[in-house]
Tab-separated table of C-alpha atoms and ligand atoms in Angstrom:
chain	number	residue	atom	x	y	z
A	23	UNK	CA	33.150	-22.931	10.191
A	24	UNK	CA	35.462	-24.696	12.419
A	25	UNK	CA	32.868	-27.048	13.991
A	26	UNK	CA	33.038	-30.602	15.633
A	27	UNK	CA	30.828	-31.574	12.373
A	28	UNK	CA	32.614	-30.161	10.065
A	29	UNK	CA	32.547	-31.591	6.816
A	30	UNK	CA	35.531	-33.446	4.177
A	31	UNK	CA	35.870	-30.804	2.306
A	32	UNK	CA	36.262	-28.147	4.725
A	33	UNK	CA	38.570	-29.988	6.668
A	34	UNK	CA	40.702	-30.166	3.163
A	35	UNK	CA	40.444	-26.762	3.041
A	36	UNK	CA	42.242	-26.073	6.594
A	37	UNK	CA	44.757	-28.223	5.848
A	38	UNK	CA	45.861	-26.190	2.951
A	39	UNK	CA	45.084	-23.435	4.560
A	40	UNK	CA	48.332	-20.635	4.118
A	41	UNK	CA	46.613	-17.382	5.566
A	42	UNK	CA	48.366	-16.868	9.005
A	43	UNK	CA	45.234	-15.021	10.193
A	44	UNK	CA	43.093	-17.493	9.495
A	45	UNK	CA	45.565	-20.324	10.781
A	46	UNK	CA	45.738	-18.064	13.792
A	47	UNK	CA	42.126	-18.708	14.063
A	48	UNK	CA	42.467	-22.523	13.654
A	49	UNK	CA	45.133	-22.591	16.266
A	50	UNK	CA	42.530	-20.031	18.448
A	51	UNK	CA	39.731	-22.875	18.336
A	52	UNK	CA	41.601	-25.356	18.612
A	53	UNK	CA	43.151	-24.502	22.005
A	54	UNK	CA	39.553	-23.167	23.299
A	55	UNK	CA	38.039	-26.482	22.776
A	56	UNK	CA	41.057	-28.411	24.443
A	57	UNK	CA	40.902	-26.050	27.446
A	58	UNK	CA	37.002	-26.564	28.025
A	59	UNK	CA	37.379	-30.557	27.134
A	60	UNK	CA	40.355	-31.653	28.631
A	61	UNK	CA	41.325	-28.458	30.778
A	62	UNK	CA	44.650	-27.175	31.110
A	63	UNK	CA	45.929	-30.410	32.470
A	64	UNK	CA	48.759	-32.018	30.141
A	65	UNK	CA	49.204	-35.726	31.251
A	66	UNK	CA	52.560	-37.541	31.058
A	67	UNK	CA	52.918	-41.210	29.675
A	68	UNK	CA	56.388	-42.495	30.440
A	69	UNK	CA	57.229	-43.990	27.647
A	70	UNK	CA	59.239	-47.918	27.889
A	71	UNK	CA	60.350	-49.084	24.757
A	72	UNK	CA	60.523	-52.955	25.661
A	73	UNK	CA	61.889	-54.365	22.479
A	74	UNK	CA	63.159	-53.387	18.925
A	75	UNK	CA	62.566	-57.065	17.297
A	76	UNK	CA	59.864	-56.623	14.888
A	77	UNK	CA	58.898	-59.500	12.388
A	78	UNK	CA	57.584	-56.786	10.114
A	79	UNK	CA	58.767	-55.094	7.058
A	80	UNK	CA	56.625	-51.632	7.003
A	81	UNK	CA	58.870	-49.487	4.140
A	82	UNK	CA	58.965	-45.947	6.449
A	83	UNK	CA	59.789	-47.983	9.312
A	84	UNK	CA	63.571	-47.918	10.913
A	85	UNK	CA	62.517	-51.398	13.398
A	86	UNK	CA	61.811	-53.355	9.952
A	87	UNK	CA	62.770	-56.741	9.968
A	88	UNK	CA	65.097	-56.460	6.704
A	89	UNK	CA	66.912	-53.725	9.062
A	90	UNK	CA	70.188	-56.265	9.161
A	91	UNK	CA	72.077	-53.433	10.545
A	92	UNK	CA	69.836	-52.520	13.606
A	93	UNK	CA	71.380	-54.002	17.046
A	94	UNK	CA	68.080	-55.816	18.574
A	95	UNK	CA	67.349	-56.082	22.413
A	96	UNK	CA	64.440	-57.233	24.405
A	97	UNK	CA	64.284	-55.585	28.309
A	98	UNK	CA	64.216	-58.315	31.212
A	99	UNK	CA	61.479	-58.180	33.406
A	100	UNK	CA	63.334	-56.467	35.926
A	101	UNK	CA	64.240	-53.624	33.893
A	102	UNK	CA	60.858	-52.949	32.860
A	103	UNK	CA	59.883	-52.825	36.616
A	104	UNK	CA	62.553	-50.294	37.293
A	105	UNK	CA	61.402	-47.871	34.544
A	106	UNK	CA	57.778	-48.399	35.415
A	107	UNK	CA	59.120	-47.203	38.941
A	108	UNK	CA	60.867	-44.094	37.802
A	109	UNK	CA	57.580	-43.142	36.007
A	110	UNK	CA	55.717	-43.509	39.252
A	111	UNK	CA	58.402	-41.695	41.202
A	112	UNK	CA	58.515	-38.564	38.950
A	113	UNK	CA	54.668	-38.030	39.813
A	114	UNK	CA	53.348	-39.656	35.838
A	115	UNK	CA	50.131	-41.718	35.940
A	116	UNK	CA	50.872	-43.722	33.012
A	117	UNK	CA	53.232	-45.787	31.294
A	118	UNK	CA	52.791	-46.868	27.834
A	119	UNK	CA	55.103	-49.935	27.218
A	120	UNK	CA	55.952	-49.971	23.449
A	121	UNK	CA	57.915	-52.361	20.882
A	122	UNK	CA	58.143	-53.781	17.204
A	123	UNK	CA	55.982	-56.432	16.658
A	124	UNK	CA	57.746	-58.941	18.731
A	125	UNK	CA	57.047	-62.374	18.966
A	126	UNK	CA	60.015	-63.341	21.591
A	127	UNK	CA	57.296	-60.928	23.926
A	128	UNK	CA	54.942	-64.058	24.315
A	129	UNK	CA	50.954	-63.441	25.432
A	130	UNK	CA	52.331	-65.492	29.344
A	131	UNK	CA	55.635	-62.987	29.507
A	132	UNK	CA	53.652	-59.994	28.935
A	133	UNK	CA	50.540	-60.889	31.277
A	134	UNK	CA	53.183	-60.975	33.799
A	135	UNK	CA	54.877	-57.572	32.818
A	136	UNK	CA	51.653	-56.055	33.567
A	137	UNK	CA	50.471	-58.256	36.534
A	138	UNK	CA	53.122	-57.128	38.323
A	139	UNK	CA	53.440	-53.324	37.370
A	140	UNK	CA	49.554	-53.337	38.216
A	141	UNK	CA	50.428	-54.965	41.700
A	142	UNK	CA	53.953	-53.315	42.844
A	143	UNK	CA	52.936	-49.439	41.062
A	144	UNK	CA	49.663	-47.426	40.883
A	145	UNK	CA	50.173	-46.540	37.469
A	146	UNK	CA	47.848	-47.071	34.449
A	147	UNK	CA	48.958	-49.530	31.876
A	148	UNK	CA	49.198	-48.277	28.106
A	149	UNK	CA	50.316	-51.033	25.777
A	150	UNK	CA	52.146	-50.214	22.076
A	151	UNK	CA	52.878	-54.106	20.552
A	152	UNK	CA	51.643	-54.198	17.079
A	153	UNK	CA	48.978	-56.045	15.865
A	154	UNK	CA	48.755	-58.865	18.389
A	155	UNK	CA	46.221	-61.970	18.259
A	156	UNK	CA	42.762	-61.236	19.693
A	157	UNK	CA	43.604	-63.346	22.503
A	158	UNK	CA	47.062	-61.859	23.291
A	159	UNK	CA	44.569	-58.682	23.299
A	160	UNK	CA	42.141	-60.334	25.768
A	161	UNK	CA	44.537	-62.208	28.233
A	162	UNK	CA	46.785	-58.670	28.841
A	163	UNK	CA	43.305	-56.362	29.314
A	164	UNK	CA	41.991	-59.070	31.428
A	165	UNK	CA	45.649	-58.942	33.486
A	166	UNK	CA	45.150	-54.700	33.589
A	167	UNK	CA	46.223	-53.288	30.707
A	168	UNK	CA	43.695	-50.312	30.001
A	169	UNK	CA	44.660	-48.834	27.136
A	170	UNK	CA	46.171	-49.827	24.031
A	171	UNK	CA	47.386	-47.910	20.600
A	172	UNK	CA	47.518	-48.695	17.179
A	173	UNK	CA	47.688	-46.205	14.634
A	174	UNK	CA	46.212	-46.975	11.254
A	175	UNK	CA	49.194	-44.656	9.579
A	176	UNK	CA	46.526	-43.645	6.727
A	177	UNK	CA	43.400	-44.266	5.582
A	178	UNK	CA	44.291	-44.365	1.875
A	179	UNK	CA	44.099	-48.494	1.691
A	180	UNK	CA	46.137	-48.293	-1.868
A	181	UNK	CA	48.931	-46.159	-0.343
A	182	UNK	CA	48.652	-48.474	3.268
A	183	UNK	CA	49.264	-51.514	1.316
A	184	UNK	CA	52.151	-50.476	-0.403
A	185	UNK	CA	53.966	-49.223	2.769
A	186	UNK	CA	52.507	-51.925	5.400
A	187	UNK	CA	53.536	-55.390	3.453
A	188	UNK	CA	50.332	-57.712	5.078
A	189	UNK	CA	52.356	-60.521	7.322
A	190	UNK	CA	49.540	-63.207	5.562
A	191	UNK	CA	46.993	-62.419	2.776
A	192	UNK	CA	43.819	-61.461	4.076
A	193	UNK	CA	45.160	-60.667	7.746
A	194	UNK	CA	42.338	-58.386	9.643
A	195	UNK	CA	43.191	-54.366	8.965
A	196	UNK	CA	44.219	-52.721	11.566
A	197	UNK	CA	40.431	-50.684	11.371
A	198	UNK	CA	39.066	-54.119	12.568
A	199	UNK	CA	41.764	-54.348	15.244
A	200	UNK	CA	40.928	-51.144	16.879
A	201	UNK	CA	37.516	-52.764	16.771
A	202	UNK	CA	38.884	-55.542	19.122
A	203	UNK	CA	40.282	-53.678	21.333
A	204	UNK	CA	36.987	-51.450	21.755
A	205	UNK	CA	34.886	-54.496	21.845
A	206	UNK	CA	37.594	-55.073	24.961
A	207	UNK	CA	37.193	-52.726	26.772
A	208	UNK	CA	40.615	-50.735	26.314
A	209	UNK	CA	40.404	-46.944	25.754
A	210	UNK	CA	41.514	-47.209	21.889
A	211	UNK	CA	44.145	-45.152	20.269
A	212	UNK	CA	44.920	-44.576	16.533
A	213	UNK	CA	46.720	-42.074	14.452
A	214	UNK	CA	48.501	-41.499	11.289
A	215	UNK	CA	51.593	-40.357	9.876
A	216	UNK	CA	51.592	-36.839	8.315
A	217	UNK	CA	53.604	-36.305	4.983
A	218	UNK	CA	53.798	-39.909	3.520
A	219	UNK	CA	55.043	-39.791	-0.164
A	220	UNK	CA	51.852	-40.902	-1.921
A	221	UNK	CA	49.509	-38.881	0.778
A	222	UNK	CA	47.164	-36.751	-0.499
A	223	UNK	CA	45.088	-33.617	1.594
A	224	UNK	CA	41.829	-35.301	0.331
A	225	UNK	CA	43.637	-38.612	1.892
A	226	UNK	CA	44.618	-36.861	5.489
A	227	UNK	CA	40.945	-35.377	5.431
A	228	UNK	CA	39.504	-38.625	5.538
A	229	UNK	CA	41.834	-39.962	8.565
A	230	UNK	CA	40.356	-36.573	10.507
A	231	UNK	CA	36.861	-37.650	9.658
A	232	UNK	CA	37.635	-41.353	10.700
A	233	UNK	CA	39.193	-40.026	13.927
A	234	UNK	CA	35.328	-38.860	14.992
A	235	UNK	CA	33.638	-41.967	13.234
A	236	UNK	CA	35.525	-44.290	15.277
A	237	UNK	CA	35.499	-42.282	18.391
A	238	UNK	CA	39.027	-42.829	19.269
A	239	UNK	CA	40.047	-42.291	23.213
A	240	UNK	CA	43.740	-41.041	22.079
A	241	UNK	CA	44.926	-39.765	18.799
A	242	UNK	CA	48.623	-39.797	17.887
A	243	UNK	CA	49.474	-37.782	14.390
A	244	UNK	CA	52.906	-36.296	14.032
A	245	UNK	CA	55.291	-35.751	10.900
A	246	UNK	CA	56.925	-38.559	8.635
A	247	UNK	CA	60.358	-38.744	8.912
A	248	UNK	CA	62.679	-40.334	6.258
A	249	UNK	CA	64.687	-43.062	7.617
A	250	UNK	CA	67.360	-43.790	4.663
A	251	UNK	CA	67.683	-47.145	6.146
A	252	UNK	CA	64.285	-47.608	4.788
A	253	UNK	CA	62.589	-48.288	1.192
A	254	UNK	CA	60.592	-45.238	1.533
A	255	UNK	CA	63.459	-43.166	3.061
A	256	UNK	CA	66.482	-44.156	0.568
A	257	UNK	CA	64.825	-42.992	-2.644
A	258	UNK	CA	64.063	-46.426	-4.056
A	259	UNK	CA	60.307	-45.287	-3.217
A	260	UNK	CA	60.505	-41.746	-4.920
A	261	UNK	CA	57.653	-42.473	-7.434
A	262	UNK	CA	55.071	-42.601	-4.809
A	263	UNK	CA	55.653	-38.653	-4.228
A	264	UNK	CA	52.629	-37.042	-5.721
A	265	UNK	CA	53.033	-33.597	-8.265
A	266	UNK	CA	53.520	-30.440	-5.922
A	267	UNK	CA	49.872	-28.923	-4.038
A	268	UNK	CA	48.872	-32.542	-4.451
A	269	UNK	CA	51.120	-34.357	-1.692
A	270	UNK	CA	51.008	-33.408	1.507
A	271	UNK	CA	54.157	-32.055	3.286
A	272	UNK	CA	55.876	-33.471	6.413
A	273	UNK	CA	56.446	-30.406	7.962
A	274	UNK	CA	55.437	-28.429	11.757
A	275	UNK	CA	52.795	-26.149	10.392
A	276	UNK	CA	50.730	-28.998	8.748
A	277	UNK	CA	51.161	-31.326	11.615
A	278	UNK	CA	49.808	-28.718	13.437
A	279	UNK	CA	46.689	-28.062	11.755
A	280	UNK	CA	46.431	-31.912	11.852
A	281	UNK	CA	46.256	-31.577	15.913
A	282	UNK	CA	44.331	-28.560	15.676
A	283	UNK	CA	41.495	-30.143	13.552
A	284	UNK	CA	41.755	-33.674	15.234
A	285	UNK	CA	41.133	-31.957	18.508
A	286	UNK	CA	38.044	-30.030	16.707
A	287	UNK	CA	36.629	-32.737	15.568
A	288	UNK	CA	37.306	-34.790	18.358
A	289	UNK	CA	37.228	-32.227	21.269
A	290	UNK	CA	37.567	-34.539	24.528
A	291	UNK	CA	40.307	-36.942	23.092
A	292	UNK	CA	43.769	-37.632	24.767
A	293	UNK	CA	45.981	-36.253	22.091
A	294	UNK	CA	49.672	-36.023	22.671
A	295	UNK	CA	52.198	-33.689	21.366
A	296	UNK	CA	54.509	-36.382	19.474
A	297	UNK	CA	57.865	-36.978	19.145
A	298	UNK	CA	58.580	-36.535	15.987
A	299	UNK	CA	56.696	-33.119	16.105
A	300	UNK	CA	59.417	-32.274	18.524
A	301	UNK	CA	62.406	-34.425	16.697
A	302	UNK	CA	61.828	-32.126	12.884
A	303	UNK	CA	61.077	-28.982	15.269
A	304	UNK	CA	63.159	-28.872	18.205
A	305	UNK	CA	62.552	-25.393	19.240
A	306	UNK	CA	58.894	-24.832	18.762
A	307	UNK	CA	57.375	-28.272	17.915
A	308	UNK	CA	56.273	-29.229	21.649
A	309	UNK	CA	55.343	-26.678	23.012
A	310	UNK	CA	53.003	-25.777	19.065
A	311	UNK	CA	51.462	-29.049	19.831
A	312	UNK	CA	50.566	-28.199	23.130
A	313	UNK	CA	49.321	-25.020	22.243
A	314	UNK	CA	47.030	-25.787	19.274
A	315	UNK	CA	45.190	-28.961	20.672
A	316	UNK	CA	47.477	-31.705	22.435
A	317	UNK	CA	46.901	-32.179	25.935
A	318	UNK	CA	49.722	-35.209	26.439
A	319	UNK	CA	53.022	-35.451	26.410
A	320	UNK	CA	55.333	-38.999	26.519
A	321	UNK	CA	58.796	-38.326	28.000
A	322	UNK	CA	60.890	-41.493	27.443
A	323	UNK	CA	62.335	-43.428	30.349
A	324	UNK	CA	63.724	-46.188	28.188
A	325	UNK	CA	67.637	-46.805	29.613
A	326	UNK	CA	69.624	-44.748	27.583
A	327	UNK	CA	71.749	-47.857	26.129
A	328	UNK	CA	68.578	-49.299	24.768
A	329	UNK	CA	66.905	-45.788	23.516
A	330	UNK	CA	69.560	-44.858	20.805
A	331	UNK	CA	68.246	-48.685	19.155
A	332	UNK	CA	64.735	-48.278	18.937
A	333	UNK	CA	65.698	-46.160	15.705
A	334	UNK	CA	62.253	-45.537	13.929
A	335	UNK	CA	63.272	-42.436	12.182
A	336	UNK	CA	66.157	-40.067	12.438
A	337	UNK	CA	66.419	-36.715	14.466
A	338	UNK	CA	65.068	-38.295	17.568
A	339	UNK	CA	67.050	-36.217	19.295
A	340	UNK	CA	63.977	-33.954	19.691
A	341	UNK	CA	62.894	-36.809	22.453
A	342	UNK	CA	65.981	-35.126	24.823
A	343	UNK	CA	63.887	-32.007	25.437
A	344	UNK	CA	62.523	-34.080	28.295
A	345	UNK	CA	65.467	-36.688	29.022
A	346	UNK	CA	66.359	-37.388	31.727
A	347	UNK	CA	62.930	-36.466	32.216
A	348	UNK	CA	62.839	-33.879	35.069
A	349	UNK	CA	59.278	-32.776	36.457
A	350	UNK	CA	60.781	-29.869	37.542
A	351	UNK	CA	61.868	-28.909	34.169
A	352	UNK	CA	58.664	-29.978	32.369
A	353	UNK	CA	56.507	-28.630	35.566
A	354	UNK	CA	58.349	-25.318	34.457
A	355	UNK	CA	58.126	-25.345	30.528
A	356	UNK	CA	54.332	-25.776	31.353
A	357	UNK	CA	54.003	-23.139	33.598
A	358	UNK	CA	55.449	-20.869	30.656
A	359	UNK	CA	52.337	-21.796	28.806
A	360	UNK	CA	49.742	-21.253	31.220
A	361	UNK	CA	49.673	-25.700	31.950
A	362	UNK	CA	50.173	-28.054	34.876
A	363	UNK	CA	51.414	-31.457	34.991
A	364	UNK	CA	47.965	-33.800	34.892
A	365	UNK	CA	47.154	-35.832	38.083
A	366	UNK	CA	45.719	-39.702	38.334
A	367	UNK	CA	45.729	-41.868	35.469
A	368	UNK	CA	44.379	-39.447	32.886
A	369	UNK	CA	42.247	-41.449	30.666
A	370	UNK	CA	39.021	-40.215	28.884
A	371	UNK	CA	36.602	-42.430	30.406
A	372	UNK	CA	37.590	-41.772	33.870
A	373	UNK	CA	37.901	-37.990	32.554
A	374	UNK	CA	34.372	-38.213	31.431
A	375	UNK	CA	33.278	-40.060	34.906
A	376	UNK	CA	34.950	-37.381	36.723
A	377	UNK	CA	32.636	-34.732	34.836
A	378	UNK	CA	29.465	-36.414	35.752
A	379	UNK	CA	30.365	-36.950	39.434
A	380	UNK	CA	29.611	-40.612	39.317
A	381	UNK	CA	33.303	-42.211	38.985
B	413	5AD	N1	58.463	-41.340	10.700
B	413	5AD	C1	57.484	-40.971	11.560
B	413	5AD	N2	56.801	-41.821	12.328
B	413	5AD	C2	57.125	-43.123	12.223
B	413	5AD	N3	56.627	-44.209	12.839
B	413	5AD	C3	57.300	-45.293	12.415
B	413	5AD	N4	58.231	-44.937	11.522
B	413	5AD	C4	58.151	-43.593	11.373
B	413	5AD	C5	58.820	-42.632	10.578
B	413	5AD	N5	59.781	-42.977	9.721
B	413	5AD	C6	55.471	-44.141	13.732
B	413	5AD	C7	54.302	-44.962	13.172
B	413	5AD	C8	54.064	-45.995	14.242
B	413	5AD	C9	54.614	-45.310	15.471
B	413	5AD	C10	54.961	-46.232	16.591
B	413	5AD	O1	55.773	-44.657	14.995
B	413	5AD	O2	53.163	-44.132	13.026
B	413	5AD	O3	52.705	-46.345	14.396
């Protein structure tokens, strides 16, 4: 049964599930529970990729620091501001500013950052930065940050360690981080890559349980994507790939039964159709996501000069569905699946509060 409780191994079994009838029913529940959760509301996050500098060396990803040939930029304040005002303009509640884990983006810098998009914009602040010191945590919630993701990529710990080098031995996981940030106060996001070499079904039917242990406000999942400037995307990482019905594939069909069942077991979460859904599916995989459980979408107002450097995978071409972003354009595409643009902030708290009249 395709129930909010649903148990590890039946979750296994949907994400092998082949039968396009009884996918159709997956996809069927899926979107039922997201329309009387979340409603037909799809809420943009305009997306600012602040920096590419990362002092990390994660094998899948493109931003690693080994990644000699990657151009690196930080934005100036300024900037920032100005993309943080084209969100507002185009009618989006939220911007989510992202980067590698950058250093050169100091706990006083960033405080400012969002000091001043909380004073000079009425948007809701959605920070992407890595796995920052508690008190980097504490000073930019305290200065209006409200929400703040970190996906834990997989729970398999063997498989995590092998792709995630630690930056110092016995460094909190990023299960305790998420921790922090609930302890916090920040609506908490996590998420995981689908199709890792070395990921197993029984593996990505654990993440889906964690998803409604740790009662996550925002769940990203979307497909692994080589990067061939990577370890785990040239080859040299090959013997990780697990025999055939063992490893899971990186393709739109099982990402989408990933959203479907994440949305199942997690029915009022903010979960967003992802990019690299859309980058390995560029016809269907937005509007798929939309339509079998995600209820957010992230159109990317990062300057155009900057965008084509923040290189975590290739194929992100997909992003351009929605660059320039256009509200008319998106306002449209959602009309042609029965959906609206999302008003106010859109978070699940205040979506909650809403419910019980007492916001
Ligand atoms: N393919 C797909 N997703 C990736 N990410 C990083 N590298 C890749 C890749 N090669 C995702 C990670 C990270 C998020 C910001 O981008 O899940 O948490």
């Amino acid at each position: 049964m395709l129930a909010t409780d649903m148990q590890i191994d039946e979750i296994e079994a949907w994400l092998r599930q082949d039968d396009p009838q009884r996918l159709t029913e997956l996809w069927r529940a899926a979107d039922a529970l997201r329309s009387e959760y979340v409603g037909d509301e799809v809420h943009m996050r305009g997306l600012i990729e602040i920096s590419n500098h990362c002092v990390r060396s994660c094998a899948y990803c493109g931003l690693r620091a080994e990644n000699a040939g990657l151009p690196r930029y930080r934005m100036k304040i300024e900037e920032i501001l100005d993309c943080a005002r084209q969100t507002e303009e185009a009618g989006f509640g939220t911007v989510v500013m992202q980067a590698g884990e950058d250093y050169g983006i100091t706990r006083s810098w960033m405080t400012e950052v969002i000091r001043r998009i909380k004073r000079e914009t009425s948007l809701a602040v959605t920070l992407s930065l890595g796995e920052r010191p508690r008190e980097d945590l504490e000073a930019w919630r305290e200065a209006g940050a409200a929400r703040y993701l970190l996906r834990f990529e997989t729970s398999d710990a063997k498989l995590y360690a092998k792709i995630h080098p630690p930056l110092e031995p016995g460094e909190p996981d990023r299960f305790e981080r998420i921790r922090w940030l609930q302890e916090l106060g920040y609506e908490a996001g996590g998420g995981v890559m689908i199709g890792i070499p070395g990921q197993s079904y029984a593996a990505l039917a654990r993440d889906i349980e964690l998803f409604r242990e740790m009662d996550l406000d925002m769940i990203g999942v979307g497909p692994y994507v080589a990067n061939p400037d990577t370890p785990l995307g040239c080859g040299k990482m090959d013997a990780l790939k697990l025999p055939d019905g063992e490893q899971v594939s990186a393709d739109e069909t099982t990402s989408c039964r990933m959203i479907a069942l994440t949305r199942i077991v997690r029915p009022d979460a903010n979960i967003p159709a992802t990019s690299a859904l859309a980058a390995i599916s560029t016809q269907t995989g937005r509007r798929h996501g939309l339509e079998r459980g995600a209820n957010v979408v992230m159109p990317n107002f990062t300057p155009a000069k900057y965008r084509e450097m923040y290189h975590l995978y290739p194929g992100e071409t997909g992003r351009r569905v929605f660059t320039p972003p256009s509200r008319e354009d998106l306002a449209e595409f959602l009309a042609s699946i029965g959906r609206r643009i999302g008003e106010g902030h859109g978070g699940r708290r205040q979506v909650q509060a809403d419910v019980s009249g007492c916001a």
